[in-house]
Amino acid sequence: MALIEVEYLRKEFKRQKRKDGFWPLMKSLVHREYEIKTAVENISFTIDRGEVVGYIGPNGAGKSTTIKMMVGILVPTSGIVRVNGLVPYENRIENARRIGAVFGQKSQLWWDTPVIESLRLTKYMYDIPNDRYERNMKLFNDVLDLDEFKKVAVRSLSLGQRMRADLCAALLHDPDIVYLDEPTIGLDVVVKERIRQFIREINRERGTTVILTTHDMADIEKLCSRVMVVDHGKLMYDGNLETLKNDFGNMEKMEVDTDEPFAMSEELRRMGVAFGLTEENRTQLTYDKNSINSTVIIKWIMERYSVRDFIVKETEIEQIIRDLYIHLQQQGTPVSAREEALI
Amino acid sequence: MRFLKLYARFIPIYFKSKTEHGFGFYMDFVGFALNHVVSYFVIWALMSRFQTINGWNMYEVMLMYTLNMLTFGIAAVFFFFQMTDVEEDVHMGTFDSLLVKPINPFVHMIIRAFGHFFLGDIVIAVGMLVFCFHKLGLSLDFGSAIAFIAVLLGGVLVQAAFIVISGSACFWLVRSRSLMNMVLFGIRDLMDYPVSIYGTVLRGVLTFVIPYAFVNFYPAQLILNRNDDALFASWLPYATPAVGLLLFAIGYRVWNAGLNRYQGTGS
């Protein structure tokens, strides 16, 4: 049986219509008009024990809303969520015992309390036995290095320290599932790497199921075996990362600095290269890396121009999602990425 | 039991983190206390000029003020800052953290803070209670002491219920601070004087609609023997504990309704 089952999950929010002008505003005091906004629209998926799932999509796509329904914070408008056989919003407390949650922007710890005391309170709240608490603390300390700030009040921690403390608190009670909402947001490279390492170890050694949302492609690449892409409340893609990148991340961008201005070339265009923004001596080129190799292009250019510098950029996750979205809108008529770039 | 055990864990840590502020911590006690000293002084100034208000003498009026302060102080220790914290959480969007913990959010709300601020009020109120009793020549035997404590606890529950209800408004309005202030430091101030000095309508409202009269007026009737002042029914003073329990139950229902609304909208 799957650990998490989500079927036709839907969440609508009623939002008051904003009015401009004096009279419409006065009218709205008496008669309020509402509009329905669908944040999550008929999403279905199952997640098995031990999976590490990246739940990605643009801002406002419905990621956090879905996670909040899985955690039990929000009640769905319709559809089914079952975690460990329990309906989270009906058995919120029972469900909370078995999960850990970290919301990147907001701490779950007690604000004015020193980290070590905050963790001790977590121990009491989750009824964690002494030996398990000591063992986990020692283990987590090795990776997260909590000692250096354990006596500092949570409110005085730096973002990176706070995130490490929150991760520790979320995993002390050995949860089956841990939900991480943007766990690496705003962190420096070193802390990001440390946190990724921690998540990897927890998953490998304890078989903890991890569900994380992120905007950082590296999080996905280094951690996730599976990716779910959501946009406008709909699940756009559910599968492994490689397939996603091959299907939709095939457009590569190259920036070339040349001594003389670069002239558009029909020959390059025929090779499948599209010209993007050109300013002075810097030229942007996009191409499908599955049909043409960057070395072929750079060789062609170097034979004709003197090249000062060039950069090859892989497609960003946001671009992949956009391409995926366009593709899904026109389902039935598969659009190749190359044609899109030319549009 | 689990609740008390958790409470015993949380409160020492709360105090430890508060006392780290040093001087400010002790100033907290003094600030509100000064306020009350001024209030007693106003009652003294007023009453030494008029002798009685509507048949109530100075020490009886002081007793009214004292009981209102005492019941509010006790309720506020456990609920006041706890509810303003909730409002802050709802406003900042951090309330979610109470919903991912394996504990009733109502319990969590209570145990994560302590209104040490109001301990000063309680000390003053107890002192003034003894003083008023002495001046009024009141003494309690064992039976009447038990009865008096029971009605006081009823009054505490009434005060707690009003804090919870007005504070829970944040689940609908996001900001509930002004409503809380209006109820707790506006309407409640009506009780600084005996409710029998007001007109029939206001007496009725304060007894049956917003039953603030049960925080001091009805409890005091039990010990003051002012039968001529009985309002509505002579047994009302004995109903105080039941009114307190009922109102507190309503408060808990309002909190839960607010929680349901929050879980529907997430804001």
XYZ file of C-alpha atoms in Angstrom:
610
model
C 0.000 0.000 0.000
C 1.219 3.456 -0.845
C 2.259 5.653 2.064
C 0.538 8.740 0.702
C -2.536 8.598 -1.470
C -3.968 11.723 -3.041
C -7.011 11.515 -5.265
C -8.736 14.319 -7.147
C -7.561 16.748 -4.518
C -9.016 20.208 -4.867
C -8.759 23.393 -2.863
C -10.699 26.543 -3.560
C -10.298 29.821 -1.752
C -13.005 32.414 -1.510
C -11.503 35.800 -1.931
C -13.196 39.144 -1.574
C -13.148 41.137 -4.800
C -11.162 44.298 -4.435
C -12.910 47.464 -5.487
C -11.405 50.734 -6.607
C -13.014 54.097 -6.147
C -15.051 55.523 -3.295
C -18.590 54.346 -4.107
C -17.733 50.813 -5.110
C -15.736 50.603 -1.875
C -18.712 51.833 0.202
C -20.957 49.369 -1.587
C -18.585 46.527 -0.778
C -18.993 47.276 2.940
C -22.644 46.349 2.668
C -22.607 43.818 -0.107
C -19.455 41.807 -0.475
C -18.644 40.104 -3.700
C -16.423 37.098 -3.680
C -14.504 35.304 -6.321
C -13.433 31.704 -6.167
C -9.801 30.978 -6.775
C -8.812 27.374 -7.345
C -5.388 26.809 -5.806
C -5.265 23.059 -6.339
C -7.267 21.402 -9.072
C -7.925 17.668 -9.120
C -4.444 16.482 -8.269
C -3.874 12.739 -7.911
C -0.727 10.822 -7.034
C 0.661 8.197 -4.704
C 3.980 8.202 -2.914
C 5.685 5.096 -1.596
C 7.765 4.651 1.508
C 11.351 5.834 1.085
C 10.818 8.039 -1.944
C 12.371 11.491 -2.219
C 9.966 13.600 -4.198
C 10.613 17.091 -5.506
C 7.419 19.070 -5.754
C 8.151 22.008 -8.003
C 6.404 24.776 -9.846
C 6.320 28.552 -10.100
C 5.268 30.794 -7.213
C 1.564 30.497 -6.515
C 1.300 27.217 -8.416
C -0.312 25.412 -5.484
C 2.691 23.620 -3.981
C 2.333 24.873 -0.435
C -1.430 24.422 -0.504
C -1.020 20.755 -1.459
C 1.555 20.209 1.279
C -0.626 21.944 3.844
C -3.431 19.552 2.982
C -1.116 16.545 3.333
C 0.077 17.836 6.718
C -3.464 18.500 7.943
C -3.255 22.280 8.242
C -5.786 22.840 5.475
C -9.025 21.014 4.775
C -9.518 20.159 1.079
C -12.557 21.483 -0.758
C -12.976 18.030 -2.256
C -10.968 14.904 -2.972
C -9.079 12.474 -0.799
C -5.793 12.684 1.085
C -4.655 9.661 3.033
C -1.324 9.493 4.808
C -0.406 6.265 6.542
C -4.052 5.290 6.154
C -5.164 8.390 8.078
C -6.993 11.444 6.813
C -4.668 14.225 8.061
C -7.239 16.943 8.736
C -9.499 14.545 10.610
C -6.705 12.939 12.634
C -4.385 15.886 12.745
C -2.759 15.078 16.064
C -2.249 11.389 15.301
C -0.851 12.335 11.888
C 1.418 14.987 13.428
C 3.108 12.321 15.568
C 4.365 10.543 12.475
C 5.455 13.446 10.329
C 7.961 16.243 10.468
C 7.505 19.558 8.744
C 9.846 22.404 7.946
C 8.511 25.556 6.354
C 11.533 27.402 5.049
C 10.258 30.875 5.713
C 8.921 30.284 9.215
C 10.386 28.521 12.205
C 8.514 25.757 13.989
C 10.517 26.340 17.141
C 9.667 28.536 20.096
C 10.854 31.995 19.236
C 12.330 33.263 22.535
C 13.731 29.926 23.608
C 17.359 28.812 23.197
C 17.830 26.099 20.574
C 18.744 23.338 23.001
C 15.723 24.076 25.221
C 13.509 24.256 22.164
C 14.699 20.808 21.106
C 14.110 19.495 24.620
C 10.538 20.809 24.510
C 10.120 18.984 21.204
C 11.264 15.827 22.974
C 8.549 16.201 25.624
C 5.895 17.154 23.147
C 6.527 14.079 20.999
C 7.220 11.790 23.986
C 10.620 10.842 22.609
C 12.362 8.333 24.910
C 15.653 9.490 26.436
C 17.937 7.040 24.669
C 16.475 7.794 21.261
C 16.691 11.523 21.909
C 20.350 11.295 22.916
C 21.190 9.076 19.960
C 19.463 11.313 17.433
C 20.916 14.477 18.909
C 24.405 13.068 18.642
C 23.843 11.899 15.096
C 22.225 15.127 13.897
C 24.851 17.202 15.635
C 27.549 15.537 13.552
C 25.985 16.684 10.305
C 24.216 19.873 11.298
C 26.810 21.147 13.767
C 24.307 22.506 16.272
C 26.787 22.888 19.133
C 28.049 26.248 17.960
C 24.675 27.941 18.472
C 22.701 25.660 20.780
C 22.487 28.211 23.578
C 21.273 31.022 21.339
C 17.578 31.996 21.292
C 15.835 30.932 18.092
C 14.973 34.523 17.198
C 18.674 35.479 17.173
C 19.807 32.693 14.835
C 21.011 33.344 11.317
C 18.859 31.923 8.553
C 21.192 28.977 8.008
C 21.417 28.147 11.705
C 17.671 28.403 12.106
C 17.114 26.045 9.201
C 19.529 23.512 10.704
C 17.768 23.750 14.066
C 14.362 23.371 12.433
C 15.484 20.324 10.457
C 16.812 18.734 13.613
C 13.557 19.415 15.482
C 11.475 18.038 12.624
C 13.368 14.729 12.591
C 14.029 14.066 16.289
C 11.004 11.822 16.666
C 11.945 9.632 13.690
C 8.949 10.562 11.523
C 7.878 8.362 8.612
C 7.536 11.370 6.359
C 9.171 14.753 6.359
C 7.717 17.691 4.435
C 10.223 20.366 3.545
C 8.799 23.554 2.083
C 11.726 25.396 0.482
C 14.339 24.143 2.935
C 17.244 25.840 1.173
C 15.702 29.220 0.440
C 18.076 32.112 1.061
C 20.953 29.940 2.265
C 24.574 30.094 1.204
C 26.163 27.305 -0.825
C 27.925 25.661 2.110
C 24.794 25.446 4.274
C 22.730 24.281 1.300
C 25.155 21.442 0.710
C 25.148 20.488 4.380
C 21.371 20.371 4.451
C 21.214 18.276 1.298
C 23.695 15.851 2.791
C 21.563 15.612 5.912
C 18.379 14.910 3.966
C 20.182 12.268 1.888
C 21.477 10.502 4.987
C 18.122 10.514 6.738
C 16.486 9.049 3.679
C 19.169 6.410 3.149
C 19.637 5.290 6.734
C 16.096 5.484 8.072
C 14.067 5.164 4.906
C 12.313 8.432 5.743
C 10.070 9.571 2.930
C 10.927 13.117 1.874
C 8.679 15.550 0.065
C 10.257 18.865 -0.726
C 9.383 21.992 -2.626
C 12.133 24.165 -4.016
C 13.099 26.655 -6.667
C 16.665 25.432 -6.664
C 17.322 22.947 -9.478
C 20.370 21.672 -7.627
C 18.153 20.492 -4.737
C 16.173 18.436 -7.199
C 19.221 17.072 -8.974
C 21.088 16.114 -5.843
C 18.189 14.711 -3.849
C 15.131 13.686 -5.773
C 14.386 10.402 -7.438
C 11.083 11.740 -8.629
C 9.744 15.096 -9.696
C 6.217 16.406 -9.696
C 5.597 19.655 -11.520
C 2.566 21.689 -10.623
C 1.321 24.840 -12.289
C -1.936 26.742 -11.938
C -3.017 24.113 -9.436
C -2.650 21.249 -11.870
C -0.175 18.414 -11.840
C 1.737 18.845 -15.082
C 4.348 16.172 -14.827
C 5.050 13.241 -12.555
C 8.070 11.093 -13.251
C 11.810 10.896 -12.897
C 14.089 13.850 -13.374
C 16.053 12.516 -16.359
C 12.967 12.108 -18.503
C 11.811 15.597 -17.654
C 15.142 17.109 -18.556
C 15.424 15.137 -21.800
C 11.926 15.994 -22.884
C 11.744 19.607 -21.897
C 15.176 20.768 -20.812
C 16.735 20.276 -24.202
C 16.968 23.932 -25.118
C 20.391 25.258 -24.319
C 21.468 28.870 -24.354
C 24.890 30.105 -25.401
C 26.362 33.559 -24.969
C 29.252 34.502 -27.213
C 31.476 37.588 -26.945
C 33.168 38.429 -30.226
C 35.577 41.181 -31.299
C 33.452 42.306 -34.216
C 29.626 42.491 -34.228
C 28.033 39.148 -34.943
C 25.951 38.963 -38.090
C 22.888 36.793 -38.427
C 23.652 33.801 -40.518
C 21.227 31.783 -42.576
C 23.590 28.848 -42.354
C 23.495 28.755 -38.566
C 19.747 29.112 -38.625
C 19.521 26.082 -40.845
C 21.621 24.151 -38.350
C 18.844 24.780 -35.830
C 20.283 27.731 -33.981
C 18.060 30.667 -33.065
C 19.304 34.146 -32.323
C 18.223 35.776 -29.134
C 19.120 39.162 -27.707
C 22.131 40.754 -29.301
C 23.816 43.723 -27.714
C 27.059 45.192 -29.053
C 29.429 42.288 -29.302
C 27.550 39.835 -27.116
C 25.204 37.461 -28.871
C 22.726 34.969 -27.404
C 22.018 31.757 -29.248
C 19.511 29.036 -28.377
C 19.431 25.542 -29.784
C 18.167 22.051 -29.100
C 21.056 20.170 -27.543
C 19.580 16.863 -28.698
C 19.978 17.819 -32.346
C 23.098 19.938 -32.320
C 26.167 19.969 -30.126
C 27.513 23.182 -28.597
C 31.026 22.359 -29.843
C 29.792 22.308 -33.439
C 28.335 25.769 -33.029
C 31.351 27.237 -31.273
C 33.632 25.722 -33.884
C 31.570 27.293 -36.638
C 31.766 30.685 -34.964
C 35.470 30.463 -34.159
C 36.253 29.796 -37.781
C 34.679 33.133 -38.712
C 35.089 35.429 -35.699
C 37.621 35.934 -32.986
C 35.845 34.803 -29.824
C 36.722 36.488 -26.545
C 34.509 34.464 -24.281
C 31.559 32.137 -24.333
C 29.179 30.574 -21.801
C 26.827 27.625 -22.222
C 23.771 27.684 -19.950
C 21.538 24.770 -19.246
C 17.814 25.456 -19.241
C 16.555 26.701 -15.902
C 13.803 24.861 -14.112
C 11.388 27.736 -14.643
C 11.990 27.475 -18.405
C 11.434 23.719 -18.322
C 8.124 24.256 -16.565
C 7.098 26.939 -19.046
C 7.912 24.662 -21.955
C 6.066 21.843 -20.275
C 3.065 24.068 -19.719
C 2.954 25.251 -23.314
C 3.286 21.667 -24.416
C 0.421 20.531 -22.230
C -1.839 23.320 -23.369
C -1.429 22.130 -26.914
C -1.656 18.454 -26.085
C -2.266 16.260 -29.078
C -0.023 18.362 -31.247
C 3.414 17.730 -29.800
C 5.477 20.852 -30.042
C 9.174 20.416 -30.421
C 11.223 22.678 -28.285
C 12.981 24.122 -31.319
C 9.812 25.491 -32.859
C 8.911 27.137 -29.565
C 12.174 28.981 -29.410
C 11.494 30.395 -32.837
C 8.014 31.586 -31.988
C -2.099 14.789 33.308
C -0.022 14.963 30.136
C -1.052 18.597 29.956
C 0.264 19.349 33.449
C 3.488 17.487 32.769
C 4.090 19.492 29.598
C 3.156 22.681 31.422
C 5.748 21.934 34.084
C 8.352 21.557 31.312
C 7.425 24.686 29.384
C 7.013 27.267 32.131
C 10.508 27.089 33.700
C 12.007 27.490 30.230
C 9.695 30.406 29.566
C 10.798 32.095 32.781
C 14.431 31.420 32.082
C 14.265 33.093 28.687
C 12.289 36.035 30.119
C 14.518 36.711 33.112
C 17.425 36.993 30.703
C 16.024 40.399 29.823
C 16.901 41.342 33.427
C 15.644 44.758 34.416
C 12.768 44.755 31.896
C 11.366 41.609 33.461
C 10.943 43.256 36.855
C 9.642 46.458 35.333
C 6.793 44.410 33.839
C 5.471 43.818 37.335
C 5.664 47.445 38.341
C 4.048 48.970 35.238
C 0.512 47.662 35.573
C 0.616 47.794 39.358
C 1.105 51.577 39.277
C -2.003 51.814 37.158
C -4.048 50.164 39.883
C -2.625 52.381 42.588
C -3.933 55.338 40.607
C -7.362 53.692 40.239
C -7.662 53.068 43.986
C -6.656 56.646 44.582
C -9.450 57.859 42.256
C -11.997 55.719 44.124
C -10.697 57.097 47.410
C -10.889 60.709 46.180
C -14.371 60.202 44.778
C -15.799 58.350 47.749
C -14.380 60.593 50.427
C -16.323 63.394 48.761
C -19.626 61.592 48.148
C -19.474 58.993 50.983
C -21.725 56.534 49.093
C -22.709 55.831 45.503
C -26.217 54.487 45.306
C -25.878 53.123 48.831
C -22.405 51.599 48.332
C -19.617 52.807 50.551
C -15.955 53.238 49.684
C -14.754 49.812 50.774
C -17.577 48.054 48.988
C -16.719 49.891 45.771
C -13.041 49.028 46.298
C -14.051 45.413 46.781
C -15.845 45.487 43.401
C -12.742 46.880 41.736
C -10.537 44.374 43.536
C -12.591 41.341 42.540
C -12.678 42.436 38.901
C -8.909 42.866 39.002
C -8.264 39.605 40.817
C -10.384 37.398 38.548
C -9.022 39.098 35.441
C -5.432 38.826 36.689
C -5.737 35.085 37.307
C -7.391 34.472 33.921
C -4.908 36.743 32.165
C -1.905 34.814 33.526
C -3.044 31.838 31.461
C -4.796 33.423 28.508
C -4.059 37.068 27.786
C -0.617 37.065 26.151
C -1.304 33.578 24.906
C -4.207 34.899 22.835
C -2.348 37.989 21.630
C 0.453 35.626 20.549
C -2.101 33.676 18.519
C -3.285 36.882 16.888
C 0.311 37.726 16.043
C 0.813 34.224 14.596
C -2.303 34.446 12.446
C -1.253 37.860 11.239
C 2.326 36.805 10.453
C 1.256 33.469 9.015
C 3.152 31.445 11.624
C 0.063 29.876 13.180
C 0.628 26.762 11.039
C 3.293 25.670 13.492
C 0.585 25.001 16.104
C -1.209 22.731 13.661
C 1.729 20.456 12.867
C 2.375 19.550 16.497
C 0.911 16.416 18.108
C -1.012 18.359 20.734
C -4.312 20.204 20.920
C -3.566 23.763 19.673
C -5.637 25.164 22.561
C -3.360 23.423 25.052
C -0.279 24.433 23.097
C -1.475 28.032 23.109
C -1.739 27.967 26.902
C 1.529 26.247 27.734
C 3.880 28.145 25.471
C 3.586 31.405 27.426
C 2.902 32.677 30.917
C 1.523 36.043 31.926
C 4.000 36.778 34.690
C 3.092 40.401 33.991
C -0.210 39.902 35.831
C 1.280 38.339 38.960
C 1.805 41.851 40.289
C -1.922 42.532 39.848
C -2.808 39.389 41.741
C -0.552 40.304 44.658
C -2.078 43.788 44.908
C -5.598 42.389 44.542
C -5.116 39.834 47.326
C -3.699 42.527 49.576
C -6.613 44.854 48.850
C -9.084 41.999 49.343
C -7.761 41.419 52.851
C -7.846 45.178 53.475
C -11.479 45.533 52.272
C -12.585 42.501 54.284
C -11.016 44.028 57.369
C -12.598 47.447 56.839
C -16.017 45.945 56.097
C -15.785 43.691 59.151
C -16.269 40.571 57.007
C -15.063 37.214 58.125
C -15.484 33.866 56.422
C -16.093 30.554 58.120
C -15.007 27.353 56.424
C -18.260 26.877 54.481
C -18.536 30.428 53.204
C -14.830 30.471 52.322
C -15.326 27.413 50.089
C -18.392 29.024 48.528
C -16.513 32.281 47.985
C -13.604 30.483 46.287
C -16.034 28.568 44.075
C -17.761 31.745 42.867
C -14.385 33.426 42.360
C -13.292 30.531 40.153
C -16.537 30.992 38.234
C -15.579 34.637 37.808
C -12.107 33.646 36.606
C -13.693 31.373 33.976
C -15.954 34.222 32.833
C -12.896 36.459 32.437
C -10.988 33.701 30.615
C -13.916 33.098 28.282
C -14.023 36.759 27.271
C -10.287 36.765 26.573
C -10.577 33.616 24.437
C -13.688 34.757 22.568
C -12.480 38.277 21.767
C -9.011 36.948 20.901
C -10.409 34.229 18.619
C -11.881 36.962 16.445
C -8.467 37.029 14.742
C -9.434 33.855 12.856
C -12.109 35.875 11.068
C -10.659 39.372 11.117
C -6.894 38.582 11.137
C -6.503 41.518 13.528
C -8.389 41.137 16.819
C -6.377 43.417 19.056
C -8.802 46.351 18.936
C -11.770 44.094 19.688
C -9.864 42.540 22.607
C -9.036 45.992 23.946
C -12.618 47.114 23.573
C -13.991 44.132 25.486
C -11.260 43.609 28.082
C -10.323 47.212 28.807
C -13.556 48.911 27.764
C -16.687 46.936 28.550
C -15.018 45.222 31.498
C -14.266 48.589 33.086
C -18.020 48.946 33.662
C -17.514 46.352 36.387
C -15.191 48.586 38.378
C -18.396 49.824 40.044
C -21.349 47.822 41.423
C -23.590 46.847 38.536
C -26.680 47.900 40.525
C -25.799 51.568 39.982
C -26.623 51.175 36.287
C -30.066 51.248 34.667
C -32.179 48.139 34.165
C -31.146 47.611 30.555
C -27.433 47.677 31.282
C -27.895 45.436 34.339
C -29.725 42.939 32.157
C -27.086 43.058 29.445
C -24.259 42.587 31.942
C -26.071 39.676 33.573
C -27.561 37.762 30.649
C -25.897 38.913 27.415
C -22.309 39.783 28.317
C -22.390 38.314 31.829
C -19.511 40.325 33.230
C -21.532 40.906 36.415
C -20.469 37.409 37.470
C -16.834 38.429 37.880
C -17.508 40.599 40.945
C -21.060 41.742 41.610
C -22.714 38.371 42.127
C -19.744 36.785 43.921
C -19.643 39.778 46.283
C -23.364 39.451 47.055
C -22.589 36.134 48.717
C -20.459 37.787 51.394
C -21.808 41.318 51.601
C -25.332 40.401 52.751
C -26.848 43.201 50.743
C -30.117 41.431 50.067
C -31.841 44.688 49.251
C -29.641 44.838 46.164
C -30.561 41.439 44.745
C -30.990 41.732 40.987
C -33.400 39.622 38.916
C -33.266 36.544 41.162
C -31.773 36.016 44.598
C -30.151 32.710 43.569
C -28.079 34.275 40.770
C -24.914 34.524 42.939
C -24.968 30.738 43.371
C -25.110 30.296 39.590
C -21.677 31.912 39.158
C -19.639 28.670 38.833
C -22.145 27.272 36.328
C -22.143 30.515 34.331
C -18.328 30.421 34.318
C -18.203 26.824 33.071
C -20.854 27.434 30.446
C -19.231 30.603 29.147
C -15.810 28.971 29.051
C -17.281 26.050 27.097
C -18.730 28.569 24.648
C -15.302 30.224 24.450
C -13.708 26.886 23.560
C -16.361 26.331 20.896
C -15.672 29.759 19.403
C -11.927 28.956 19.381
C -12.631 25.685 17.584
C -14.910 27.382 15.086
C -12.111 29.868 14.441
C -9.669 26.999 13.977
C -12.012 25.379 11.463
C -12.262 28.607 9.586
C -8.488 28.930 9.583
C -8.165 25.395 8.221
C -10.618 26.270 5.492
C -8.865 29.417 4.362
C -5.310 29.108 5.616
C -5.185 32.756 6.542
